Amino acid sequence: MRDFLEWSLYQGWLKLHLKYLHWYCAVALAPDVNIDAFIDPPIYIRTWYSPKVDLSTFRFGVMFRVFDWVVELSR
């Protein structure tokens, strides 16, 4: 029973983690990366339990800060 609980708990989380690592390596090793590749990464939850942070806010928060920084530098 313990093995099943561990397998069922970590299986989905590990699939998301491996999908994110695959995307990250593909983007990092690609010589001609578009900005669209950075805007739409796969969702990756850093913990196996549900975080209390809204994922859409966390996902786009860093990108919008970088965009604001670039706009500020271009002025």
JSON list of C-alpha atoms in Angstrom, two decimals:
[
{"chain": "A", "resi": 1, "resn": "MET", "atom": "CA", "xyz": [0.00, 0.00, 0.00]},
{"chain": "A", "resi": 2, "resn": "ARG", "atom": "CA", "xyz": [2.82, 2.40, 0.85]},
{"chain": "A", "resi": 3, "resn": "ASP", "atom": "CA", "xyz": [4.44, 1.89, -2.55]},
{"chain": "A", "resi": 4, "resn": "PHE", "atom": "CA", "xyz": [1.17, 2.65, -4.32]},
{"chain": "A", "resi": 5, "resn": "LEU", "atom": "CA", "xyz": [0.65, 5.86, -2.36]},
{"chain": "A", "resi": 6, "resn": "GLU", "atom": "CA", "xyz": [4.18, 6.99, -3.12]},
{"chain": "A", "resi": 7, "resn": "TRP", "atom": "CA", "xyz": [3.81, 6.11, -6.80]},
{"chain": "A", "resi": 8, "resn": "SER", "atom": "CA", "xyz": [0.43, 7.83, -7.17]},
{"chain": "A", "resi": 9, "resn": "LEU", "atom": "CA", "xyz": [1.62, 10.93, -5.31]},
{"chain": "A", "resi": 10, "resn": "TYR", "atom": "CA", "xyz": [4.86, 11.49, -7.15]},
{"chain": "A", "resi": 11, "resn": "GLN", "atom": "CA", "xyz": [3.93, 10.28, -10.63]},
{"chain": "A", "resi": 12, "resn": "GLY", "atom": "CA", "xyz": [2.14, 13.41, -11.82]},
{"chain": "A", "resi": 13, "resn": "TRP", "atom": "CA", "xyz": [4.66, 15.72, -10.18]},
{"chain": "A", "resi": 14, "resn": "LEU", "atom": "CA", "xyz": [7.59, 13.90, -11.76]},
{"chain": "A", "resi": 15, "resn": "LYS", "atom": "CA", "xyz": [5.99, 13.99, -15.22]},
{"chain": "A", "resi": 16, "resn": "LEU", "atom": "CA", "xyz": [5.60, 17.78, -14.96]},
{"chain": "A", "resi": 17, "resn": "HIS", "atom": "CA", "xyz": [9.16, 18.14, -13.72]},
{"chain": "A", "resi": 18, "resn": "LEU", "atom": "CA", "xyz": [10.59, 16.08, -16.58]},
{"chain": "A", "resi": 19, "resn": "LYS", "atom": "CA", "xyz": [8.48, 17.99, -19.13]},
{"chain": "A", "resi": 20, "resn": "TYR", "atom": "CA", "xyz": [9.85, 21.28, -17.77]},
{"chain": "A", "resi": 21, "resn": "LEU", "atom": "CA", "xyz": [13.44, 19.99, -17.88]},
{"chain": "A", "resi": 22, "resn": "HIS", "atom": "CA", "xyz": [12.93, 18.86, -21.49]},
{"chain": "A", "resi": 23, "resn": "TRP", "atom": "CA", "xyz": [11.63, 22.32, -22.44]},
{"chain": "A", "resi": 24, "resn": "TYR", "atom": "CA", "xyz": [14.44, 24.06, -20.58]},
{"chain": "A", "resi": 25, "resn": "CYS", "atom": "CA", "xyz": [17.16, 22.01, -22.31]},
{"chain": "A", "resi": 26, "resn": "ALA", "atom": "CA", "xyz": [15.54, 22.51, -25.72]},
{"chain": "A", "resi": 27, "resn": "VAL", "atom": "CA", "xyz": [15.41, 26.29, -25.23]},
{"chain": "A", "resi": 28, "resn": "ALA", "atom": "CA", "xyz": [18.89, 26.50, -23.71]},
{"chain": "A", "resi": 29, "resn": "LEU", "atom": "CA", "xyz": [20.53, 24.53, -26.52]},
{"chain": "A", "resi": 30, "resn": "ALA", "atom": "CA", "xyz": [18.63, 26.07, -29.43]},
{"chain": "A", "resi": 31, "resn": "PRO", "atom": "CA", "xyz": [20.74, 28.56, -31.40]},
{"chain": "A", "resi": 32, "resn": "ASP", "atom": "CA", "xyz": [17.73, 30.55, -32.65]},
{"chain": "A", "resi": 33, "resn": "VAL", "atom": "CA", "xyz": [15.27, 30.97, -29.80]},
{"chain": "A", "resi": 34, "resn": "ASN", "atom": "CA", "xyz": [12.23, 33.22, -30.21]},
{"chain": "A", "resi": 35, "resn": "ILE", "atom": "CA", "xyz": [10.83, 35.27, -27.36]},
{"chain": "A", "resi": 36, "resn": "ASP", "atom": "CA", "xyz": [7.64, 33.19, -27.63]},
{"chain": "A", "resi": 37, "resn": "ALA", "atom": "CA", "xyz": [9.51, 30.20, -26.24]},
{"chain": "A", "resi": 38, "resn": "PHE", "atom": "CA", "xyz": [10.13, 32.08, -22.99]},
{"chain": "A", "resi": 39, "resn": "ILE", "atom": "CA", "xyz": [6.58, 33.39, -22.66]},
{"chain": "A", "resi": 40, "resn": "ASP", "atom": "CA", "xyz": [4.89, 29.99, -22.73]},
{"chain": "A", "resi": 41, "resn": "PRO", "atom": "CA", "xyz": [6.92, 27.49, -20.67]},
{"chain": "A", "resi": 42, "resn": "PRO", "atom": "CA", "xyz": [5.28, 24.34, -19.30]},
{"chain": "A", "resi": 43, "resn": "ILE", "atom": "CA", "xyz": [3.89, 24.68, -15.81]},
{"chain": "A", "resi": 44, "resn": "TYR", "atom": "CA", "xyz": [6.27, 23.36, -13.19]},
{"chain": "A", "resi": 45, "resn": "ILE", "atom": "CA", "xyz": [5.30, 23.08, -9.54]},
{"chain": "A", "resi": 46, "resn": "ARG", "atom": "CA", "xyz": [8.38, 22.99, -7.36]},
{"chain": "A", "resi": 47, "resn": "THR", "atom": "CA", "xyz": [6.75, 20.94, -4.61]},
{"chain": "A", "resi": 48, "resn": "TRP", "atom": "CA", "xyz": [4.77, 17.72, -4.65]},
{"chain": "A", "resi": 49, "resn": "TYR", "atom": "CA", "xyz": [2.01, 19.29, -2.54]},
{"chain": "A", "resi": 50, "resn": "SER", "atom": "CA", "xyz": [-0.36, 22.09, -3.64]},
{"chain": "A", "resi": 51, "resn": "PRO", "atom": "CA", "xyz": [1.19, 25.51, -3.10]},
{"chain": "A", "resi": 52, "resn": "LYS", "atom": "CA", "xyz": [-0.91, 28.34, -1.71]},
{"chain": "A", "resi": 53, "resn": "VAL", "atom": "CA", "xyz": [0.30, 30.76, -4.43]},
{"chain": "A", "resi": 54, "resn": "ASP", "atom": "CA", "xyz": [-1.81, 31.32, -7.53]},
{"chain": "A", "resi": 55, "resn": "LEU", "atom": "CA", "xyz": [0.22, 29.72, -10.32]},
{"chain": "A", "resi": 56, "resn": "SER", "atom": "CA", "xyz": [-0.82, 32.18, -13.04]},
{"chain": "A", "resi": 57, "resn": "THR", "atom": "CA", "xyz": [0.35, 35.11, -10.90]},
{"chain": "A", "resi": 58, "resn": "PHE", "atom": "CA", "xyz": [3.63, 33.39, -10.13]},
{"chain": "A", "resi": 59, "resn": "ARG", "atom": "CA", "xyz": [4.12, 32.29, -13.73]},
{"chain": "A", "resi": 60, "resn": "PHE", "atom": "CA", "xyz": [3.68, 35.73, -15.30]},
{"chain": "A", "resi": 61, "resn": "GLY", "atom": "CA", "xyz": [5.00, 37.83, -12.42]},
{"chain": "A", "resi": 62, "resn": "VAL", "atom": "CA", "xyz": [8.67, 37.49, -13.35]},
{"chain": "A", "resi": 63, "resn": "MET", "atom": "CA", "xyz": [8.05, 38.01, -17.06]},
{"chain": "A", "resi": 64, "resn": "PHE", "atom": "CA", "xyz": [6.12, 41.23, -16.48]},
{"chain": "A", "resi": 65, "resn": "ARG", "atom": "CA", "xyz": [8.87, 42.55, -14.19]},
{"chain": "A", "resi": 66, "resn": "VAL", "atom": "CA", "xyz": [11.46, 41.87, -16.90]},
{"chain": "A", "resi": 67, "resn": "PHE", "atom": "CA", "xyz": [9.24, 43.56, -19.50]},
{"chain": "A", "resi": 68, "resn": "ASP", "atom": "CA", "xyz": [8.81, 46.64, -17.28]},
{"chain": "A", "resi": 69, "resn": "TRP", "atom": "CA", "xyz": [12.57, 46.74, -16.73]},
{"chain": "A", "resi": 70, "resn": "VAL", "atom": "CA", "xyz": [13.25, 46.63, -20.50]},
{"chain": "A", "resi": 71, "resn": "VAL", "atom": "CA", "xyz": [10.70, 49.38, -21.17]},
{"chain": "A", "resi": 72, "resn": "GLU", "atom": "CA", "xyz": [12.27, 51.52, -18.46]},
{"chain": "A", "resi": 73, "resn": "LEU", "atom": "CA", "xyz": [15.75, 51.02, -19.94]},
{"chain": "A", "resi": 74, "resn": "SER", "atom": "CA", "xyz": [14.58, 51.92, -23.43]},
{"chain": "A", "resi": 75, "resn": "ARG", "atom": "CA", "xyz": [13.35, 55.36, -22.33]}
]
